[in-house]
Amino acid sequence: MPQPASQSAPQPTSVQAQPCPLCAGAGGRVVFQDAHVRVVHVDEDPALPAFYRVIWQRHVREWSDLDEGAQIHCMRILTALERAMRATIAPDKINLASLGNMVPHLHWHVIARYTWDAYYPAPIWAAPHTRAEDAPTERLQGLQWLKDQRPQLEERMRSACAEAPALLE
Amino acid sequence: MPQPASQSAPQPTSVQAQPCPLCAGAGGRVVFQDAHVRVVHVDEDPALPAFYRVIWQRHVREWSDLDEGAQIHCMRILTALERAMRATIAPDKINLASLGNMVPHLHWHVIARYTWDAYYPAPIWAAPHTRAEDAPTERLQGLQWLKDQRPQLEERMRSACAEAPALLE
């Protein structure tokens, strides 16, 4: 439900007493941005070096708060990121998710997943099945390789995103 | 990466020795379908009575395997479901996710979330913070209310999906 702006009863958004963190800050290292979206690298979990977010610049709560032109633009950015990942780091699977329970400002998680990663095949929000210090050699090598590929991956992401024509100027 | 059909080396998809379950079966109770997608109710977790999936009829692995017309159609179905949820069951948040690590056949989870639910604000793939038998009254009432609303919700979903014009006939 759209939240009424002037109402004293508790609203879902009032879970955050703080200002919205995705309005107050970038929410990560910015890889690409235009007037509508920004793409940030998420450096919150060393077990997931190829984790990005697409953040809608304007504060909206749900995907369905966007009109169709805005949705298509957002979708093109997600697709551009997926294709850049597939071309450079060949994930075993890509995970996309728009949750926002903690931070209800529209953002999409875009996560490259590998059969050797610490959560696979579970979603990354499950408990990791092995501790970091028990990581097998394959995983340690994979993590290092992903870090090494990052400049090339992000350059490709920037090119692919820049080619996504905005429908909503 | 597209999966080679005939190769003896382990492939990501060969985690499934079985045929793809979303090719072999509906994957849930079908609420709506057209030539391209089906919407199913997911009855796998009694703590989440308003959990649906949008399954692409054809076997594709990743979102970026779809061309833009197909993506727009899929996006319109997701939006139709969100709007039907907002109009009938007013979730505190809607969660969308395309993961597919276990079943790499494109499908989107569409989940109505409430501040009173057993996982909130965590993603549903985290451990529930309370056991079912410890559910507070508010949650039990909410779960029953959602079940009671289901016919009305699904009727609205069907209407909204049927109004999403397919771009890819």
Tab-separated table of C-alpha atoms in Angstrom:
chain	number	residue	atom	x	y	z
A	1	MET	CA	0.000	0.000	0.000
A	2	PRO	CA	1.351	3.465	-0.749
A	3	GLN	CA	2.173	5.073	2.542
A	4	PRO	CA	0.201	8.227	3.394
A	5	ALA	CA	2.627	11.091	3.946
A	6	SER	CA	0.762	12.729	6.785
A	7	GLN	CA	-0.561	10.217	9.255
A	8	SER	CA	0.472	9.702	12.819
A	9	ALA	CA	-0.362	5.983	13.009
A	10	PRO	CA	2.664	3.691	12.615
A	11	GLN	CA	3.481	2.994	8.979
A	12	PRO	CA	5.667	0.237	7.548
A	13	THR	CA	8.345	2.757	6.634
A	14	SER	CA	8.497	4.107	10.163
A	15	VAL	CA	10.401	0.943	11.136
A	16	GLN	CA	13.330	3.158	10.186
A	17	ALA	CA	13.594	6.001	12.609
A	18	GLN	CA	16.721	7.040	10.690
A	19	PRO	CA	16.644	8.716	7.287
A	20	CYS	CA	16.693	6.205	4.445
A	21	PRO	CA	20.327	5.062	4.063
A	22	LEU	CA	19.954	4.779	0.283
A	23	CYS	CA	18.779	8.391	0.130
A	24	ALA	CA	21.483	9.574	2.553
A	25	GLY	CA	24.383	7.738	0.879
A	26	ALA	CA	25.448	5.782	-2.177
A	27	GLY	CA	25.113	2.387	-0.476
A	28	GLY	CA	28.376	1.059	-1.895
A	29	ARG	CA	31.139	1.868	-4.337
A	30	VAL	CA	29.469	3.351	-7.439
A	31	VAL	CA	30.295	1.489	-10.652
A	32	PHE	CA	27.785	3.215	-12.924
A	33	GLN	CA	25.017	5.750	-12.604
A	34	ASP	CA	22.594	7.766	-14.645
A	35	ALA	CA	19.662	9.984	-13.716
A	36	HIS	CA	17.524	6.996	-12.692
A	37	VAL	CA	19.674	4.221	-11.268
A	38	ARG	CA	23.053	3.602	-9.765
A	39	VAL	CA	24.998	0.361	-9.702
A	40	VAL	CA	27.165	-0.230	-6.669
A	41	HIS	CA	29.631	-2.924	-5.719
A	42	VAL	CA	28.646	-4.499	-2.402
A	43	ASP	CA	31.636	-5.234	-0.186
A	44	GLU	CA	29.801	-6.709	2.786
A	45	ASP	CA	30.712	-10.390	2.596
A	46	PRO	CA	34.212	-11.594	1.617
A	47	ALA	CA	32.601	-14.869	0.520
A	48	LEU	CA	30.763	-12.977	-2.270
A	49	PRO	CA	33.200	-10.811	-4.241
A	50	ALA	CA	30.874	-10.400	-7.248
A	51	PHE	CA	27.868	-8.881	-5.500
A	52	TYR	CA	26.321	-5.709	-6.956
A	53	ARG	CA	23.178	-3.692	-6.325
A	54	VAL	CA	21.041	-1.658	-8.684
A	55	ILE	CA	19.534	1.164	-6.649
A	56	TRP	CA	16.727	3.322	-7.966
A	57	GLN	CA	17.883	6.913	-7.409
A	58	ARG	CA	14.472	8.202	-6.331
A	59	HIS	CA	12.984	6.831	-3.134
A	60	VAL	CA	10.264	4.367	-4.075
A	61	ARG	CA	9.252	1.401	-2.032
A	62	GLU	CA	8.107	-1.331	-4.385
A	63	TRP	CA	8.858	-2.437	-7.937
A	64	SER	CA	5.226	-1.690	-8.814
A	65	ASP	CA	5.681	1.934	-7.753
A	66	LEU	CA	7.612	2.424	-11.014
A	67	ASP	CA	5.763	3.117	-14.239
A	68	GLU	CA	6.477	0.891	-17.203
A	69	GLY	CA	9.135	3.104	-18.773
A	70	ALA	CA	11.052	3.171	-15.515
A	71	GLN	CA	10.673	-0.586	-15.085
A	72	ILE	CA	12.019	-1.230	-18.571
A	73	HIS	CA	15.024	0.966	-17.889
A	74	CYS	CA	15.718	-0.836	-14.617
A	75	MET	CA	15.278	-4.215	-16.331
A	76	ARG	CA	17.754	-3.234	-19.046
A	77	ILE	CA	20.334	-2.362	-16.418
A	78	LEU	CA	19.826	-5.715	-14.672
A	79	THR	CA	20.157	-7.491	-18.002
A	80	ALA	CA	23.297	-5.517	-18.877
A	81	LEU	CA	24.898	-6.529	-15.570
A	82	GLU	CA	23.974	-10.177	-16.042
A	83	ARG	CA	25.424	-10.232	-19.532
A	84	ALA	CA	28.622	-8.505	-18.387
A	85	MET	CA	28.971	-11.130	-15.643
A	86	ARG	CA	28.365	-14.012	-18.014
A	87	ALA	CA	30.896	-12.656	-20.510
A	88	THR	CA	33.674	-12.077	-17.988
A	89	ILE	CA	33.256	-14.266	-14.896
A	90	ALA	CA	30.897	-17.024	-16.165
A	91	PRO	CA	28.885	-17.614	-12.970
A	92	ASP	CA	27.274	-21.003	-12.473
A	93	LYS	CA	24.089	-19.050	-11.668
A	94	ILE	CA	23.055	-15.447	-11.259
A	95	ASN	CA	20.733	-14.482	-8.423
A	96	LEU	CA	18.473	-11.429	-8.697
A	97	ALA	CA	16.372	-10.181	-5.802
A	98	SER	CA	14.435	-7.125	-4.733
A	99	LEU	CA	13.598	-7.575	-1.052
A	100	GLY	CA	13.897	-4.302	0.880
A	101	ASN	CA	12.523	-5.494	4.200
A	102	MET	CA	15.322	-3.742	6.062
A	103	VAL	CA	15.763	-0.806	3.681
A	104	PRO	CA	12.499	-0.198	1.819
A	105	HIS	CA	14.040	1.847	-0.995
A	106	LEU	CA	13.895	-0.049	-4.290
A	107	HIS	CA	17.152	-1.902	-4.933
A	108	TRP	CA	18.047	-5.113	-6.712
A	109	HIS	CA	20.713	-7.557	-5.605
A	110	VAL	CA	22.693	-9.010	-8.517
A	111	ILE	CA	24.938	-11.811	-7.305
A	112	ALA	CA	27.252	-14.121	-9.238
A	113	ARG	CA	27.025	-17.585	-7.720
A	114	TYR	CA	29.393	-20.540	-8.068
A	115	THR	CA	29.036	-24.166	-7.132
A	116	TRP	CA	32.143	-23.716	-4.966
A	117	ASP	CA	30.849	-20.686	-3.028
A	118	ALA	CA	30.189	-20.786	0.718
A	119	TYR	CA	26.388	-20.874	0.381
A	120	TYR	CA	25.724	-22.742	-2.864
A	121	PRO	CA	23.144	-23.966	-3.736
A	122	ALA	CA	21.334	-22.122	-0.933
A	123	PRO	CA	20.417	-18.441	-1.241
A	124	ILE	CA	23.078	-16.160	0.223
A	125	TRP	CA	20.749	-15.290	3.084
A	126	ALA	CA	20.976	-18.816	4.471
A	127	ALA	CA	23.785	-19.716	6.877
A	128	PRO	CA	27.045	-20.527	5.021
A	129	HIS	CA	27.634	-24.269	4.982
A	130	THR	CA	31.325	-23.926	5.828
A	131	ARG	CA	33.234	-21.391	7.894
A	132	ALA	CA	35.607	-19.023	6.116
A	133	GLU	CA	38.648	-20.644	7.720
A	134	ASP	CA	37.585	-24.042	6.400
A	135	ALA	CA	37.382	-22.867	2.812
A	136	PRO	CA	38.674	-25.478	0.380
A	137	THR	CA	41.466	-24.533	-2.002
A	138	GLU	CA	39.070	-24.373	-4.951
A	139	ARG	CA	37.058	-21.697	-3.189
A	140	LEU	CA	40.069	-19.650	-2.151
A	141	GLN	CA	41.341	-19.720	-5.725
A	142	GLY	CA	37.901	-18.805	-7.047
A	143	LEU	CA	37.569	-15.869	-4.675
A	144	GLN	CA	40.985	-14.546	-5.652
A	145	TRP	CA	40.219	-14.981	-9.351
A	146	LEU	CA	36.976	-13.017	-8.972
A	147	LYS	CA	38.802	-10.176	-7.246
A	148	ASP	CA	41.379	-10.125	-10.031
A	149	GLN	CA	38.630	-10.006	-12.684
A	150	ARG	CA	36.847	-7.085	-11.070
A	151	PRO	CA	38.318	-4.209	-13.147
A	152	GLN	CA	37.522	-6.028	-16.382
A	153	LEU	CA	34.039	-7.001	-15.161
A	154	GLU	CA	33.176	-3.485	-14.067
A	155	GLU	CA	34.466	-1.934	-17.264
A	156	ARG	CA	32.177	-4.251	-19.179
A	157	MET	CA	29.287	-3.443	-16.825
A	158	ARG	CA	29.781	0.277	-17.420
A	159	SER	CA	29.787	-0.157	-21.198
A	160	ALA	CA	26.734	-2.419	-21.144
A	161	CYS	CA	24.772	-0.105	-18.839
A	162	ALA	CA	25.649	2.966	-20.876
A	163	GLU	CA	24.196	1.266	-23.941
A	164	ALA	CA	20.821	0.713	-22.259
A	165	PRO	CA	18.719	3.556	-23.676
A	166	ALA	CA	16.666	5.348	-21.055
A	167	LEU	CA	12.971	5.410	-21.921
A	168	LEU	CA	12.008	7.961	-19.366
A	169	GLU	CA	13.842	11.218	-19.928
B	1	MET	CA	26.382	-20.154	-19.201
B	2	PRO	CA	24.261	-22.298	-21.509
B	3	GLN	CA	24.630	-25.906	-20.519
B	4	PRO	CA	26.160	-28.265	-23.086
B	5	ALA	CA	23.737	-31.130	-23.615
B	6	SER	CA	26.281	-33.871	-24.215
B	7	GLN	CA	29.348	-33.650	-22.074
B	8	SER	CA	30.555	-36.031	-19.436
B	9	ALA	CA	32.447	-33.495	-17.308
B	10	PRO	CA	30.426	-32.170	-14.357
B	11	GLN	CA	28.288	-29.204	-15.340
B	12	PRO	CA	26.395	-26.839	-13.056
B	13	THR	CA	23.069	-28.216	-14.251
B	14	SER	CA	24.140	-31.807	-13.713
B	15	VAL	CA	23.496	-31.231	-10.005
B	16	GLN	CA	20.072	-32.399	-11.146
B	17	ALA	CA	20.317	-35.939	-12.377
B	18	GLN	CA	16.524	-35.816	-12.731
B	19	PRO	CA	14.695	-34.068	-15.561
B	20	CYS	CA	13.929	-30.428	-14.789
B	21	PRO	CA	10.991	-30.428	-12.337
B	22	LEU	CA	9.581	-27.233	-13.841
B	23	CYS	CA	9.533	-28.868	-17.273
B	24	ALA	CA	8.125	-32.137	-15.898
B	25	GLY	CA	5.374	-30.557	-13.772
B	26	ALA	CA	3.524	-27.346	-13.000
B	27	GLY	CA	5.531	-26.634	-9.838
B	28	GLY	CA	2.472	-25.632	-7.822
B	29	ARG	CA	-1.239	-24.917	-8.124
B	30	VAL	CA	-1.706	-22.931	-11.335
B	31	VAL	CA	-3.454	-19.588	-10.806
B	32	PHE	CA	-2.900	-18.137	-14.279
B	33	GLN	CA	-1.096	-19.107	-17.432
B	34	ASP	CA	-0.575	-18.031	-21.002
B	35	ALA	CA	1.749	-19.253	-23.736
B	36	HIS	CA	4.817	-17.761	-22.032
B	37	VAL	CA	4.414	-17.854	-18.268
B	38	ARG	CA	2.483	-19.568	-15.550
B	39	VAL	CA	1.731	-18.271	-12.077
B	40	VAL	CA	1.530	-20.877	-9.335
B	41	HIS	CA	0.644	-20.733	-5.680
B	42	VAL	CA	3.472	-22.143	-3.581
B	43	ASP	CA	2.232	-24.238	-0.672
B	44	GLU	CA	5.575	-25.225	0.815
B	45	ASP	CA	5.700	-23.221	4.029
B	46	PRO	CA	2.619	-22.687	6.231
B	47	ALA	CA	4.309	-19.541	7.554
B	48	LEU	CA	4.005	-17.968	4.078
B	49	PRO	CA	0.448	-18.323	2.747
B	50	ALA	CA	0.836	-15.604	0.098
B	51	PHE	CA	3.789	-17.029	-1.815
B	52	TYR	CA	3.539	-17.301	-5.622
B	53	ARG	CA	5.942	-18.111	-8.417
B	54	VAL	CA	6.065	-16.862	-11.992
B	55	ILE	CA	7.552	-19.661	-14.077
B	56	TRP	CA	8.709	-19.133	-17.637
B	57	GLN	CA	7.064	-21.926	-19.641
B	58	ARG	CA	10.097	-22.609	-21.825
B	59	HIS	CA	13.238	-23.918	-20.163
B	60	VAL	CA	15.705	-21.057	-19.935
B	61	ARG	CA	18.331	-20.691	-17.280
B	62	GLU	CA	18.869	-16.987	-16.670
B	63	TRP	CA	16.842	-13.792	-16.908
B	64	SER	CA	19.256	-12.574	-19.585
B	65	ASP	CA	18.407	-15.600	-21.752
B	66	LEU	CA	15.119	-13.843	-22.531
B	67	ASP	CA	14.937	-11.243	-25.275
B	68	GLU	CA	13.505	-7.856	-24.417
B	69	GLY	CA	9.944	-8.607	-25.514
B	70	ALA	CA	9.888	-11.678	-23.304
B	71	GLN	CA	11.398	-9.770	-20.392
B	72	ILE	CA	8.774	-7.051	-20.681
B	73	HIS	CA	5.999	-9.624	-20.666
B	74	CYS	CA	7.476	-11.319	-17.598
B	75	MET	CA	7.909	-7.957	-15.884
B	76	ARG	CA	4.272	-7.053	-16.573
B	77	ILE	CA	3.143	-10.278	-14.945
B	78	LEU	CA	5.299	-9.573	-11.866
B	79	THR	CA	3.874	-6.065	-11.683
B	80	ALA	CA	0.315	-7.347	-12.079
B	81	LEU	CA	0.839	-9.758	-9.180
B	82	GLU	CA	2.344	-7.064	-6.973
B	83	ARG	CA	-0.536	-4.709	-7.664
B	84	ALA	CA	-3.109	-7.433	-7.005
B	85	MET	CA	-1.392	-8.152	-3.672
B	86	ARG	CA	-1.270	-4.506	-2.709
B	87	ALA	CA	-4.934	-4.015	-3.554
B	88	THR	CA	-6.212	-7.040	-1.646
B	89	ILE	CA	-3.795	-8.076	1.112
B	90	ALA	CA	-1.702	-4.909	1.601
B	91	PRO	CA	1.669	-6.517	2.408
B	92	ASP	CA	4.151	-4.534	4.481
B	93	LYS	CA	6.685	-5.430	1.759
B	94	ILE	CA	6.792	-7.536	-1.363
B	95	ASN	CA	9.846	-9.678	-2.066
B	96	LEU	CA	10.797	-10.605	-5.638
B	97	ALA	CA	13.610	-13.011	-6.421
B	98	SER	CA	14.943	-15.086	-9.282
B	99	LEU	CA	17.536	-17.455	-7.838
B	100	GLY	CA	17.331	-20.913	-9.443
B	101	ASN	CA	20.397	-22.441	-7.818
B	102	MET	CA	18.471	-25.625	-7.081
B	103	VAL	CA	16.187	-25.562	-10.118
B	104	PRO	CA	17.867	-23.616	-12.930
B	105	HIS	CA	14.680	-23.008	-14.923
B	106	LEU	CA	13.731	-19.321	-14.852
B	107	HIS	CA	11.189	-18.618	-12.120
B	108	TRP	CA	10.429	-15.635	-9.938
B	109	HIS	CA	9.384	-15.820	-6.311
B	110	VAL	CA	6.714	-13.243	-5.414
B	111	ILE	CA	6.158	-13.185	-1.674
B	112	ALA	CA	3.900	-10.979	0.436
B	113	ARG	CA	5.750	-10.117	3.640
B	114	TYR	CA	4.366	-8.785	6.913
B	115	THR	CA	6.069	-7.344	9.954
B	116	TRP	CA	4.399	-10.107	11.961
B	117	ASP	CA	5.612	-13.002	9.795
B	118	ALA	CA	7.990	-15.682	11.091
B	119	TYR	CA	11.028	-14.378	9.194
B	120	TYR	CA	10.532	-10.602	9.023
B	121	PRO	CA	12.599	-8.546	8.365
B	122	ALA	CA	14.965	-11.298	7.198
B	123	PRO	CA	14.616	-12.901	3.776
B	124	ILE	CA	12.474	-16.054	3.875
B	125	TRP	CA	15.591	-18.157	3.246
B	126	ALA	CA	16.983	-17.286	6.671
B	127	ALA	CA	16.017	-19.401	9.681
B	128	PRO	CA	12.618	-18.360	11.130
B	129	HIS	CA	13.093	-16.353	14.295
B	130	THR	CA	10.317	-18.183	16.134
B	131	ARG	CA	9.027	-21.737	15.883
B	132	ALA	CA	5.559	-22.342	14.475
B	133	GLU	CA	4.231	-23.478	17.850
B	134	ASP	CA	5.394	-20.239	19.447
B	135	ALA	CA	3.533	-18.057	16.987
B	136	PRO	CA	1.978	-15.018	18.644
B	137	THR	CA	-1.748	-14.432	18.270
B	138	GLU	CA	-1.212	-11.589	15.811
B	139	ARG	CA	0.611	-13.947	13.492
B	140	LEU	CA	-1.969	-16.722	13.756
B	141	GLN	CA	-4.712	-14.240	12.964
B	142	GLY	CA	-2.713	-12.833	10.060
B	143	LEU	CA	-2.068	-16.264	8.581
B	144	GLN	CA	-5.759	-17.154	8.791
B	145	TRP	CA	-6.774	-13.836	7.259
B	146	LEU	CA	-4.388	-14.383	4.338
B	147	LYS	CA	-5.850	-17.834	3.706
B	148	ASP	CA	-9.353	-16.371	3.777
B	149	GLN	CA	-8.360	-13.664	1.290
B	150	ARG	CA	-6.850	-16.113	-1.183
B	151	PRO	CA	-9.849	-16.518	-3.556
B	152	GLN	CA	-10.257	-12.760	-3.841
B	153	LEU	CA	-6.493	-12.225	-4.261
B	154	GLU	CA	-6.180	-14.861	-6.962
B	155	GLU	CA	-9.216	-13.600	-8.851
B	156	ARG	CA	-7.595	-10.185	-8.928
B	157	MET	CA	-4.261	-11.706	-9.977
B	158	ARG	CA	-5.935	-13.507	-12.876
B	159	SER	CA	-7.641	-10.322	-14.077
B	160	ALA	CA	-4.469	-8.263	-13.768
B	161	CYS	CA	-2.321	-10.858	-15.561
B	162	ALA	CA	-4.853	-11.260	-18.354
B	163	GLU	CA	-4.669	-7.516	-18.964
B	164	ALA	CA	-0.867	-7.619	-19.490
B	165	PRO	CA	-0.543	-7.589	-23.273
B	166	ALA	CA	1.946	-10.111	-24.567
B	167	LEU	CA	4.629	-8.519	-26.741
B	168	LEU	CA	5.977	-11.713	-28.125
B	169	GLU	CA	3.310	-13.626	-30.007
